[in-house]
Coordinates of C-alpha atoms in Angstrom, one line a residue:
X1 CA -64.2 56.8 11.5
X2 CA -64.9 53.8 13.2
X3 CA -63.2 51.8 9.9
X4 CA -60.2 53.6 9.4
X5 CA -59.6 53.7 13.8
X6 CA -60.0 49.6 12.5
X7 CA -57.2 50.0 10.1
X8 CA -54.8 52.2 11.7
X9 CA -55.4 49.4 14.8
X10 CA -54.6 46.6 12.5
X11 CA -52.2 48.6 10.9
X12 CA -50.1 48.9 14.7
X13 CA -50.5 45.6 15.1
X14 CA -49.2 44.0 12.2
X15 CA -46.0 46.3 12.3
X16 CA -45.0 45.6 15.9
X17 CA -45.9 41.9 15.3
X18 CA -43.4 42.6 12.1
X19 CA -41.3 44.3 13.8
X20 CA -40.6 41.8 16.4
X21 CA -39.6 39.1 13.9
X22 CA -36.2 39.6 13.9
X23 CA -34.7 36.3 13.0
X24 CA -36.5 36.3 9.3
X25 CA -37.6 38.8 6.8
X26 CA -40.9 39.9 6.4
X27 CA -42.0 41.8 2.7
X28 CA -45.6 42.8 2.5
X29 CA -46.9 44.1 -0.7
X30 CA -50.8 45.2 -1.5
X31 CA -52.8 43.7 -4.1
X32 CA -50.7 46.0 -6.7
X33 CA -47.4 44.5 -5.4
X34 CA -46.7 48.2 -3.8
X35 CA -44.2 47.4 -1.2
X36 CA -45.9 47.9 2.4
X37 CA -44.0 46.4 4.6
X38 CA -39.9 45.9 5.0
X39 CA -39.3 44.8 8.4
X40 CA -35.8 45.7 10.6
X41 CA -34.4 42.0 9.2
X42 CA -34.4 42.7 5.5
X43 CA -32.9 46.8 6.5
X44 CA -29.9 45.0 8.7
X45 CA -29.5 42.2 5.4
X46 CA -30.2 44.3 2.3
X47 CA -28.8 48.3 3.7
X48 CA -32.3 49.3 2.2
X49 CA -34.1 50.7 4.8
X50 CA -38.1 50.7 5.1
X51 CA -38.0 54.3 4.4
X52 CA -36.6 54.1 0.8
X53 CA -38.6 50.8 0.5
X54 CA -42.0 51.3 1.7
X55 CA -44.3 52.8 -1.4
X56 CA -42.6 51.9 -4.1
X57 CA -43.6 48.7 -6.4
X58 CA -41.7 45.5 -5.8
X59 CA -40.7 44.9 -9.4
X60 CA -39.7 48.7 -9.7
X61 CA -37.2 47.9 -7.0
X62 CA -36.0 44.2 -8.4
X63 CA -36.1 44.5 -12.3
X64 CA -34.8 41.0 -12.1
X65 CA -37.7 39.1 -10.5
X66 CA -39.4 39.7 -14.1
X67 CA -35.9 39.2 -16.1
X68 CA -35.9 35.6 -14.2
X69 CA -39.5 35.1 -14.0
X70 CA -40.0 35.6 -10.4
X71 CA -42.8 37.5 -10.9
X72 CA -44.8 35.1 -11.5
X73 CA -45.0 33.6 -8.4
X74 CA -46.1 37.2 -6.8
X75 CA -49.5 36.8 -9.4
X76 CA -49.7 33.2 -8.4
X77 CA -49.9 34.2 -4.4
X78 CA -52.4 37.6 -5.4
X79 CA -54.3 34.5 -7.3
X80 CA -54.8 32.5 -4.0
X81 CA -51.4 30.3 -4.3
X82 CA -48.9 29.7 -1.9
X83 CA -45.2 29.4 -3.1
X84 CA -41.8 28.2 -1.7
X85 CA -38.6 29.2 -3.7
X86 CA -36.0 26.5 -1.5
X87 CA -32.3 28.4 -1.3
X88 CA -33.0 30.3 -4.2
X89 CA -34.3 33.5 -3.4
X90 CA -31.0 35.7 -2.8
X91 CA -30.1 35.5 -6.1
X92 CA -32.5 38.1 -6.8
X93 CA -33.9 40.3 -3.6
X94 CA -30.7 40.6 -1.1
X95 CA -26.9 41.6 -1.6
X96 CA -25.6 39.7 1.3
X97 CA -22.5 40.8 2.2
X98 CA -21.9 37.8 5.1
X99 CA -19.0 35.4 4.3
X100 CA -19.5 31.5 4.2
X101 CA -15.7 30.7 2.8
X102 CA -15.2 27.9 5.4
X103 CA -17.7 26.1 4.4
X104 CA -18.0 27.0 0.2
X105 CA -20.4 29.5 0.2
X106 CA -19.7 33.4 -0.4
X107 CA -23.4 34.8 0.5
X108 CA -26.2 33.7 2.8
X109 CA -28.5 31.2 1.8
X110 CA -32.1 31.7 1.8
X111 CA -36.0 30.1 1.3
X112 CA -38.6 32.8 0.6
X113 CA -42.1 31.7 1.3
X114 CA -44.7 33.6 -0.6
X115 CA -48.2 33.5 -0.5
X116 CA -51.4 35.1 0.2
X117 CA -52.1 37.8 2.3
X118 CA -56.0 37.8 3.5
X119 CA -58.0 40.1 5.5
X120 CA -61.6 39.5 6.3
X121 CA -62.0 36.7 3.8
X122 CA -60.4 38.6 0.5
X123 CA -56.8 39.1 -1.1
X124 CA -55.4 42.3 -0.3
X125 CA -52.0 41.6 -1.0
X126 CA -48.6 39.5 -0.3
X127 CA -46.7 38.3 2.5
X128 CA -42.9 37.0 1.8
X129 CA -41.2 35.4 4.7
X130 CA -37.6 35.0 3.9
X131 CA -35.4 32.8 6.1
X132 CA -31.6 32.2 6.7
X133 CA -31.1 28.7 6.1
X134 CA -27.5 29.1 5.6
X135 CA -26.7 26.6 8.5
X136 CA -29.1 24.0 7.3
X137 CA -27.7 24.0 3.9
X138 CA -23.7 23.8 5.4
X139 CA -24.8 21.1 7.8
X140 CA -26.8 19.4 4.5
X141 CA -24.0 19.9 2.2
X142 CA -21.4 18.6 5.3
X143 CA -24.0 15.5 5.7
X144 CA -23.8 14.9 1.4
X145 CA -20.0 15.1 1.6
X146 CA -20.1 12.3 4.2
X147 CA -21.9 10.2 3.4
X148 CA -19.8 10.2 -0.3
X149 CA -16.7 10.2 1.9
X150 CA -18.2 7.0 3.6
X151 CA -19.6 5.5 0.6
X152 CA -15.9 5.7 -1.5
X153 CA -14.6 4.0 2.1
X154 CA -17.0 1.3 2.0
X155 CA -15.9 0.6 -2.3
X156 CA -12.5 0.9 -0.9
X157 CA -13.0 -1.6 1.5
X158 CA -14.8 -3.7 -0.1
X159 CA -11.6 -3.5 -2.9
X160 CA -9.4 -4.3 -0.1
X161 CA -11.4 -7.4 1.0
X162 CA -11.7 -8.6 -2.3
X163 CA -7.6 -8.3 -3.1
X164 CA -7.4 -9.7 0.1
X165 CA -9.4 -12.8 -0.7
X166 CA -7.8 -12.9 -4.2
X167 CA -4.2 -13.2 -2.8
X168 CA -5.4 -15.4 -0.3
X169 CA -6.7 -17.7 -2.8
X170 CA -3.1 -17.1 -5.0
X171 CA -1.4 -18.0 -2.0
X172 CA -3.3 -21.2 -1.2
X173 CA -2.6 -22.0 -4.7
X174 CA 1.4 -21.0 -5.5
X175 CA 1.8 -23.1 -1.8
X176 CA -0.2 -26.0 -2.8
X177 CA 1.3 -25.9 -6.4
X178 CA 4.9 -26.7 -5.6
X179 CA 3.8 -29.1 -2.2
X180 CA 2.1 -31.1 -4.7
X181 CA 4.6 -31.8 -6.8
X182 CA 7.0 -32.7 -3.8
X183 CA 4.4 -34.6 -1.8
X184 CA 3.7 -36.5 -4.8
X185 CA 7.4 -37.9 -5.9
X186 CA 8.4 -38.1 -2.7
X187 CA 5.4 -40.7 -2.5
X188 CA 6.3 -42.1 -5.2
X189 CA 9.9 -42.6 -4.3
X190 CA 8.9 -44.2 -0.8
X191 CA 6.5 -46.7 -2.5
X192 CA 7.9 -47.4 -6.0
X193 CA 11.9 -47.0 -4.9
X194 CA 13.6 -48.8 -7.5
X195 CA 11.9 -46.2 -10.1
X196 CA 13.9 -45.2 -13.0
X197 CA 13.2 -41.7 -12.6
X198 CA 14.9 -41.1 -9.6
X199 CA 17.3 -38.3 -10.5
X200 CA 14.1 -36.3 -12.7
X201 CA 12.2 -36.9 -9.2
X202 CA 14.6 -35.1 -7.2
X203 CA 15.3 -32.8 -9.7
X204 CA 11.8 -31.8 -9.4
X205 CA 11.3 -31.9 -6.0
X206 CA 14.3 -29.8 -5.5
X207 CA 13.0 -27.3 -8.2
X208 CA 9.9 -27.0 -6.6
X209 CA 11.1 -26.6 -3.0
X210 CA 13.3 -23.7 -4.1
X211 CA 10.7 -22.2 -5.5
X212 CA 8.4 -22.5 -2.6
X213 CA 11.3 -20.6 -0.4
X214 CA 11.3 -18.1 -3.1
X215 CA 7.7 -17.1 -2.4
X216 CA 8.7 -16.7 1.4
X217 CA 11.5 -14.7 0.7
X218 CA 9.5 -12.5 -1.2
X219 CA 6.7 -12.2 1.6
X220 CA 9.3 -11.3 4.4
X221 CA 11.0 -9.0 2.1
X222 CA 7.5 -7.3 1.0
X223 CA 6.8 -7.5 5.4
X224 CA 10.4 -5.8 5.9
X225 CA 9.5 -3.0 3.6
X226 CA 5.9 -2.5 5.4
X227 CA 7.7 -2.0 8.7
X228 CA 10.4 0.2 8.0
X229 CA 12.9 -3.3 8.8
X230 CA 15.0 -3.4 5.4
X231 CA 18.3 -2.2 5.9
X232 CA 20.4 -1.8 2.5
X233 CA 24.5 -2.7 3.0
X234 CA 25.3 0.6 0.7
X235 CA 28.9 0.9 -1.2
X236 CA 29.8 1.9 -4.9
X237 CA 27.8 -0.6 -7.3
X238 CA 28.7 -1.7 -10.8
X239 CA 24.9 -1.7 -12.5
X240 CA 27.1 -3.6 -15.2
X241 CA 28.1 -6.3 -13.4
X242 CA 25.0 -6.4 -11.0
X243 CA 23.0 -6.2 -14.6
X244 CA 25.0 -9.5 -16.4
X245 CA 24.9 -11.6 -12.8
X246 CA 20.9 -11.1 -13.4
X247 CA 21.0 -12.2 -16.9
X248 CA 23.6 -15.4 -16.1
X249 CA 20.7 -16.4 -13.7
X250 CA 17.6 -16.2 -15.9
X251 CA 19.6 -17.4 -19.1
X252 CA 18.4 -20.9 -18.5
X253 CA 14.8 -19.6 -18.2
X254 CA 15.0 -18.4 -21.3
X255 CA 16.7 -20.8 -22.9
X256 CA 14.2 -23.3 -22.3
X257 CA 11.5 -21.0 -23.6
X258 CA 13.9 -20.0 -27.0
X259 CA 13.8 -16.8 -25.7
X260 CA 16.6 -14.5 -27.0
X261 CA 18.4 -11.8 -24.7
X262 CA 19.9 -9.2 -25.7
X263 CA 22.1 -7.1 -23.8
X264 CA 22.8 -3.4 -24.2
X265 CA 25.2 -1.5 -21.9
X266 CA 27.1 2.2 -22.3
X267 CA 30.9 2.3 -22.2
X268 CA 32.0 3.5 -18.8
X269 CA 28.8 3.7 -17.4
X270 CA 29.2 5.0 -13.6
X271 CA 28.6 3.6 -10.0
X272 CA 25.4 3.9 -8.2
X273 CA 25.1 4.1 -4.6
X274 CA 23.2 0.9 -3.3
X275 CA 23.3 -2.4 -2.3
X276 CA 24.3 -5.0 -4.8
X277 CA 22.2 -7.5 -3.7
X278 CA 18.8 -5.9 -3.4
X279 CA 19.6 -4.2 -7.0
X280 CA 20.6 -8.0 -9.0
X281 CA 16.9 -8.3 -7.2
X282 CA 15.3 -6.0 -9.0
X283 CA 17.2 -6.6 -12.2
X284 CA 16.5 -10.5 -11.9
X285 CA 13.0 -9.9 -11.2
X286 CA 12.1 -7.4 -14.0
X287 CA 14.1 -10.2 -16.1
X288 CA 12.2 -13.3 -15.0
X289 CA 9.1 -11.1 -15.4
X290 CA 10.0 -10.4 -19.0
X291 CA 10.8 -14.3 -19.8
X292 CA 7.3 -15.3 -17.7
X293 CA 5.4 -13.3 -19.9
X294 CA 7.0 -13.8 -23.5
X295 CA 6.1 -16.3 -25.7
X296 CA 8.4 -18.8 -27.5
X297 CA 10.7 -17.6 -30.0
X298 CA 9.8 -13.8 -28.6
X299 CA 12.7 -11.4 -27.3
X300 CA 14.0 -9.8 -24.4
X301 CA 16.3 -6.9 -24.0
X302 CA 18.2 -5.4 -21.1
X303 CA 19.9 -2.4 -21.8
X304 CA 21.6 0.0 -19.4
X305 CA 22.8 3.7 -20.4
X306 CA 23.7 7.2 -19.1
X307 CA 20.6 9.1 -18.7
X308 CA 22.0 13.0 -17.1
X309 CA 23.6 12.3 -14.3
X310 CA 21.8 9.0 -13.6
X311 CA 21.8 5.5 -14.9
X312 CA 18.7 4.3 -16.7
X313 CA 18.3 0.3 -16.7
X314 CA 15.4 -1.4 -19.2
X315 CA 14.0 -4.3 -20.1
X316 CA 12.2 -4.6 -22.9
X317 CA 9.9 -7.8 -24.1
X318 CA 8.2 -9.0 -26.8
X319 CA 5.7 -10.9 -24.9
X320 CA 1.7 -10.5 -24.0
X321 CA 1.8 -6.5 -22.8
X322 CA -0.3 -4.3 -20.4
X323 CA -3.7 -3.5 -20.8
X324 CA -4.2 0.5 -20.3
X325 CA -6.6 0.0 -17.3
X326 CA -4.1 -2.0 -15.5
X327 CA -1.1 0.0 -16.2
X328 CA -1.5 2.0 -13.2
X329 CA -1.7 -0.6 -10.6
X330 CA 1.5 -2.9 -12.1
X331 CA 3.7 -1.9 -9.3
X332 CA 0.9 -2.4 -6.6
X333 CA 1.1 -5.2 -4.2
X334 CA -1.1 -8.2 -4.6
X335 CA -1.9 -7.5 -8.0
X336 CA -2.5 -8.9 -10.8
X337 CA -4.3 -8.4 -14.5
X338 CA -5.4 -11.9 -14.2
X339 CA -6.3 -13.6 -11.2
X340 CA -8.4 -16.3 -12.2
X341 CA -8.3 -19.6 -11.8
X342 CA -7.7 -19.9 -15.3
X343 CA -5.0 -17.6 -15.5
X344 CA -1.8 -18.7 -17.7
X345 CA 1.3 -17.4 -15.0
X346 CA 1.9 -17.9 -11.7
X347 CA 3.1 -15.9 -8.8
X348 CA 1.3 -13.4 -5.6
X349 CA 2.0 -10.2 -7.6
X350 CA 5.1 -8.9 -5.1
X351 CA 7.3 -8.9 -7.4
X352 CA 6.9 -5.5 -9.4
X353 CA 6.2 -4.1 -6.2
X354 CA 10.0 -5.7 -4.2
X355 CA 11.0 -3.6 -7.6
X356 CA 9.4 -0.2 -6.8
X357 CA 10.5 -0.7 -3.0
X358 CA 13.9 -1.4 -3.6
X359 CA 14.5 1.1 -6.6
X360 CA 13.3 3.9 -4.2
X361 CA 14.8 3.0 -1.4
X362 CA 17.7 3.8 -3.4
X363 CA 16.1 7.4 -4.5
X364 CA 15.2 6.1 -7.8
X365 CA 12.4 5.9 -9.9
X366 CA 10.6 3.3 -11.8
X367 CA 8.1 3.0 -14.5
X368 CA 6.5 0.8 -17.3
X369 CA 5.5 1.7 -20.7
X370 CA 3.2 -0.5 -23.2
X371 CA 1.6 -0.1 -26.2
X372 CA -1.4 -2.4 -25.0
X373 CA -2.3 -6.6 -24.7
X374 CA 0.3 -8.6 -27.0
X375 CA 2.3 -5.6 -28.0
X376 CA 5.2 -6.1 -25.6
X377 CA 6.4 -3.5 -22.9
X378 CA 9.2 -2.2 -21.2
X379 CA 10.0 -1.7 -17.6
X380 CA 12.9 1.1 -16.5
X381 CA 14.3 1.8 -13.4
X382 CA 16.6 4.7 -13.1
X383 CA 19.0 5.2 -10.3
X384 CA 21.3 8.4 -9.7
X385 CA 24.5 8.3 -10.3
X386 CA 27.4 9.2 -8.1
X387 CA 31.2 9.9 -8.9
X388 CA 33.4 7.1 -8.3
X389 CA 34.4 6.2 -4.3
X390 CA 37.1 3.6 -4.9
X391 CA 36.6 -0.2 -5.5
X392 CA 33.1 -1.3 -6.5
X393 CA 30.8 -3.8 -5.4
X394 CA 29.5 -6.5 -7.6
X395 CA 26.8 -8.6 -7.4
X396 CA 27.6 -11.3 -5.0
X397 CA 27.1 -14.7 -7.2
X398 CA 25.4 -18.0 -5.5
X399 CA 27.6 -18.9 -2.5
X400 CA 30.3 -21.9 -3.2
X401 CA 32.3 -23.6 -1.0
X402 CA 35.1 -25.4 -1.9
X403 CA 35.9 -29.0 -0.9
X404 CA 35.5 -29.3 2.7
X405 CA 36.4 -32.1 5.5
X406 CA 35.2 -32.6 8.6
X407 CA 36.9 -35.7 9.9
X408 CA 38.0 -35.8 13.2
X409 CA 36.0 -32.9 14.3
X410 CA 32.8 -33.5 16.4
X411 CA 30.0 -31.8 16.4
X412 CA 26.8 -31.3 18.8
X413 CA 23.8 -30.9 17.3
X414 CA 20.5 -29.1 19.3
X415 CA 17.4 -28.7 17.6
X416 CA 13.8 -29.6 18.8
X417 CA 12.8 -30.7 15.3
X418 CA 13.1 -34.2 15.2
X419 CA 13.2 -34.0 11.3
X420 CA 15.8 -31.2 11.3
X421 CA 18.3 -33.0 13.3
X422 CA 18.3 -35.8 11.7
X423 CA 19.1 -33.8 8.1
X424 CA 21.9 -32.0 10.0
X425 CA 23.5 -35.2 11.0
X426 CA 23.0 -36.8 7.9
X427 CA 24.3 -33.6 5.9
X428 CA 27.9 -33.5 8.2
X429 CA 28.2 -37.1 8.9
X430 CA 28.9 -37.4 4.9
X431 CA 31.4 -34.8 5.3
X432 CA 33.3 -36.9 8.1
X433 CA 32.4 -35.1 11.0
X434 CA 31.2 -37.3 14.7
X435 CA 27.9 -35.9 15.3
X436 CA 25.8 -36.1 18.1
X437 CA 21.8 -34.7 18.5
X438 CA 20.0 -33.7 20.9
X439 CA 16.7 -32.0 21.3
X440 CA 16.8 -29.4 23.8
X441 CA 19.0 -27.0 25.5
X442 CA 18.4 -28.7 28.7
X443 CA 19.8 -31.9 26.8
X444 CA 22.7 -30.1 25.5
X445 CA 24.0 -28.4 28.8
X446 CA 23.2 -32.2 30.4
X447 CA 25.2 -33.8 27.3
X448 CA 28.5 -30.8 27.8
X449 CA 28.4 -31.1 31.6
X450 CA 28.6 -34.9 31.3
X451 CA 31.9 -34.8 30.1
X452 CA 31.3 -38.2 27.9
X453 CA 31.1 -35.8 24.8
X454 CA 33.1 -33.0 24.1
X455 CA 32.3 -31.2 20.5
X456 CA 34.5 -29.2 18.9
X457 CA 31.5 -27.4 17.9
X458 CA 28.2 -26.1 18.7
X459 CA 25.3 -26.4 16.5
X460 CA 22.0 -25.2 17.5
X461 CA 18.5 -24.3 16.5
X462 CA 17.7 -20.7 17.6
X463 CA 13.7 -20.7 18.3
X464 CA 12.6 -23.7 20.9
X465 CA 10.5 -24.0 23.7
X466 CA 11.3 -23.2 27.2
X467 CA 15.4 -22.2 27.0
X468 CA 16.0 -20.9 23.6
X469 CA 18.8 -20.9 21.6
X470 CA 19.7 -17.3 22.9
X471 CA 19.5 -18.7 26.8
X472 CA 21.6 -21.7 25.6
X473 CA 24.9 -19.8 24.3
X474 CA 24.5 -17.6 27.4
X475 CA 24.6 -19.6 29.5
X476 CA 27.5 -21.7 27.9
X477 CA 29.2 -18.7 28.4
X478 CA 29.2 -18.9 31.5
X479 CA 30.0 -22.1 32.4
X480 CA 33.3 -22.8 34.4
X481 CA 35.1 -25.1 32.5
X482 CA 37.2 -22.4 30.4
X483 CA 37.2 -25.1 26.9
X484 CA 33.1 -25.7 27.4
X485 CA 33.1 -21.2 27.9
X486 CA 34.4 -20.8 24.8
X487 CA 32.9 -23.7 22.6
X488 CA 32.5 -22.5 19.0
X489 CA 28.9 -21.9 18.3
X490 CA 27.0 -21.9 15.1
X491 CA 23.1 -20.6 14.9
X492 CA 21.3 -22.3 12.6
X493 CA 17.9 -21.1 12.8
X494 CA 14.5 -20.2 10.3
X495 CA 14.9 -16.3 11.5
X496 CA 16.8 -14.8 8.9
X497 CA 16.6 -11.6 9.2
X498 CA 19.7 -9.2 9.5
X499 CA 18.9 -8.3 12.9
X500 CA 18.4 -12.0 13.8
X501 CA 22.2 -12.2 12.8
X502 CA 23.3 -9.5 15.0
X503 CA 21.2 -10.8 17.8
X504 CA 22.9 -14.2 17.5
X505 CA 26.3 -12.9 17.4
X506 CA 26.0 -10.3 20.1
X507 CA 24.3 -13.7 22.5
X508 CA 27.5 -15.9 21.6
X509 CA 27.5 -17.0 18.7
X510 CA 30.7 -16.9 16.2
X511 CA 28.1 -17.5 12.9
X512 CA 24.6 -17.5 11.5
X513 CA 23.4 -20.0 9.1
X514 CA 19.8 -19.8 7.6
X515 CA 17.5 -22.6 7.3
X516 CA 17.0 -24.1 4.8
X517 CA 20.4 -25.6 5.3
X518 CA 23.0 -26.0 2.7
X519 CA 24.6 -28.6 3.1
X520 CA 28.4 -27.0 1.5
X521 CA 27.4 -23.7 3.6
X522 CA 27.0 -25.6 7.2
X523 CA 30.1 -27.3 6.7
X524 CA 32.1 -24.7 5.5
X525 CA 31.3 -22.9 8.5
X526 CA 32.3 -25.4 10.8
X527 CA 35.7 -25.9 9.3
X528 CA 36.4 -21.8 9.4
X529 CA 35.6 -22.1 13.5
X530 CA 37.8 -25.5 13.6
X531 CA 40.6 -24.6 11.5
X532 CA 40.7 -21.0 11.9
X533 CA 41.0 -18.7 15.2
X534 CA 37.5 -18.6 17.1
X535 CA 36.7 -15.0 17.7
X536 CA 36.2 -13.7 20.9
X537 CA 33.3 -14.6 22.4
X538 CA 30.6 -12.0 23.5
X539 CA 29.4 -13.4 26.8

């Protein structure tokens, strides 16, 4: 009596100590894996309750512990073993019915702890605790998926910095490149000036300078693009004409190079939409790109065709090709299949990507196709096409002025560049004109209110310290001597933007002339304001 009153005690105890487990399962078998305890936990979770449970063998009741081997660890715990099955265990004891979609999972997650169950120093059974780690394994897998997150931004960083450093060592070098060769013959004209190589030394100096404002010009362009600041003057476009005024420019290229070009176009193709200078861009570029990259004696070919209800433009080359790993990143900024110091070509890699800009600021597409490394490829840009809206645009060809005087007419000159003053009077005192300089706006209102120089024409420098050029034509404006209030002005200034031309007109000025200064341009200019009527000025 006194034994079993022992048992039925322990037997009360366990199951209200069980029972009162409610935040895990509890499964107690005996010795002959005869279920003997299901706790409230594993009711609520599996809809089996203790009743139905309680008596019956484990393995009876999951068939699939033995299909999968589960078993197993059961004889291991009635052997004196502990063992841990780590998320695992709901596969084969509970039909969960809760719903993890939020965070990838469709059922609970679980660890099952099984081991030994011991009374008075012997076996008796097994005791399974079964947790819901569900929570731990979302905030595990959440921690996983960070840190890859965080790990493909550090590679992508780490790609940034080194394209950063690449095109800052590209740009170091297509700067230096070009300065070197005008640093160098201009030394050599200073010090050796009776050299017979004169012309080639300006010829060269000249070559390399217009190159050099060609990489700036593509660096504000690619800047304009970032920030949303390119504005496109849209009309009807002839891709015909815009196509040959590309070809006229890089036929000396590829002269030199014994390069042949062939050109391709469709009878009657139609207008495009767009502007024509931004479009003899891209076509120039793709172009140059093609002659850059083709070998002596290779070929280039540009043709332009119909392509439903669009107008496809190609160029295809005979020259060194595309890897297949680097097709994908041609049209990217900044790069370039071969950045080494060793590499054959020059150039910061903006080019391809001015192309893809421009192209889709215009709603088209672009695209480049190669067979792989020195099998040729062939760039396309195609543009949709519109019905015909009257006169078309062509490309606009490299300004020319004709003949122009300026004798008689005097001009003031304001600029706080010493060295740019003296080129401006240099440039319209061979073209006849009186010119004076001065280096400040302060200098220039002291030189007008004077009264011993009265110009025909202003000149002046936008961007100087203390009163700007903006200030300046402002305040001529509103000077009282009605001849000095309406003095012809002329900006002549480094910002070139198309806003920078608005500003300057809307502060006074009747024109906008962008440095660097040609020569045929500036004078031009001035003889329109002199000869012609002076609009009205904004002040």
């Amino acid at each position: 009596m006194a034994t079993t009153g022992k048992k039925d005690a322990l037997d009360a105890a366990a199951e209200q100590w069980f029972e009162e487990l409610d935040d895990r399962g509890v499964l107690i078998t005996d010795d002959r894996l005869i279920v003997r305890r299901w706790n409230r936990w594993l009711a609520a979770q599996t809809g089996r309750r203790a009743e139905e449970m309680v008596g019956r063998p484990l393995l009876d009741l999951y068939p699939a512990f033995s299909d999968r081997g589960v078993d197993r660890y059961y004889r291991d715990a009635l052997a004196g073993e502990v063992r841990i099955l780590s998320e695992r265990f709901h596969r084969f004891l509970l039909p969960i019915t809760r719903n993890f979609h939020g965070a990838g999972f469709t059922e609970m997650a679980q660890t099952a702890r099984i081991e030994p169950l011991v009374y008075n120093g012997s076996i008796v059974g097994t005791i399974t605790l079964i947790e819901d780690v569900t929570e731990r394994v979302i905030a595990e897998r959440e921690l996983r998926n960070q840190i890859t997150a965080s790990e493909q931004a550090r590679r992508l960083a780490e790609e940034a910095s080194r394209l950063k450093d690449d095109f800052l060592a590209t740009l170091s070098h297509e700067i230096r490149t070009p300065l070197n060769a005008v640093i160098g013959w201009t030394r050599i004209l200073r010090t050796q000036p009776a050299i017979r190589s004169q012309a080639h030394a300006l010829e060269v100096i000249e070559r390399n300078a217009i190159s050099q404002m060609r990489l700036v010009e593509d660096l504000l362009d690619m800047a304009r693009i970032i920030s949303g600041k390119l504005r496109l003057n849209v009309d009807a476009v002839s891709i015909t004409d815009v196509a040959k005024a590309a070809v006229d420019v890089v036929a000396p290229a590829a002269a030199a190079k014994q390069i042949t070009v062939e050109v391709w176009f469709d009878d009657e193709l139609p207008t495009v939409t767009g502007d024509a200078d931004r479009l003899q861009q891209v076509v120039w570029n793709l172009l140059s790109n093609a002659v850059k990259f083709t070998d002596s004696d290779g070929s280039v070919r540009l043709q332009v065709k119909r392509d439903d209800g669009r107008v496809r433009l190609s160029v295809r080359d005979s020259g060194q090709g595309i890897s297949r790993e680097f097709l994908p990143y041609v049209f990217d900024r900044f790069r370039q299949a071969d950045s080494s110091a060793s590499r054959r070509h020059g150039g910061l890699g903006l080019g391809l990507a001015l192309v893809r800009q421009i192209v889709e600021l215009h709603g088209g597409t672009v695209g480049v196709e190669s067979a792989g490394v020195c099998k040729g490829s062939t760039f396309w840009v195609s543009l949709p096409a519109v019905p015909s809206l009257g006169a078309q645009v062509t490309a606009a060809p490299v300004e020319s002025h004709d003949p122009v005087t300026l004798k008689g007419v005097s001009v003031l000159i304001v600029d706080d560049e010493s060295d740019a003053r003296e080129l401006m009077v240099t440039m319209l005192e061979d073209y006849g004109a009186e010119v004076r300089a001065v280096g400040s706006a302060a200098a220039a209102l002291e030189t007008l209110n004077g009264g011993r120089f009265r110009p025909d024409v202003l000149v002046s420098d936008v961007g100087m310290p203390g009163t700007d050029g903006f200030a300046l034509v402002r305040e001529i404006r509103s000077l009282p001597v009605e001849k000095l209030r309406r003095l012809p002005a002329i900006a002549v200034t480094a910002y070139a933007n198309p806003e920078d031309r608005v500003r300057a007109l809307v502060a006074g000025y009747q024109n906008h002339v962008p440095k660097p200064v040609d020569a045929g341009a500036l004078a031009a200019a001035i003889a329109q304001l002199v000869v012609g009527p002076v609009p009205r000025n904004r002040a």
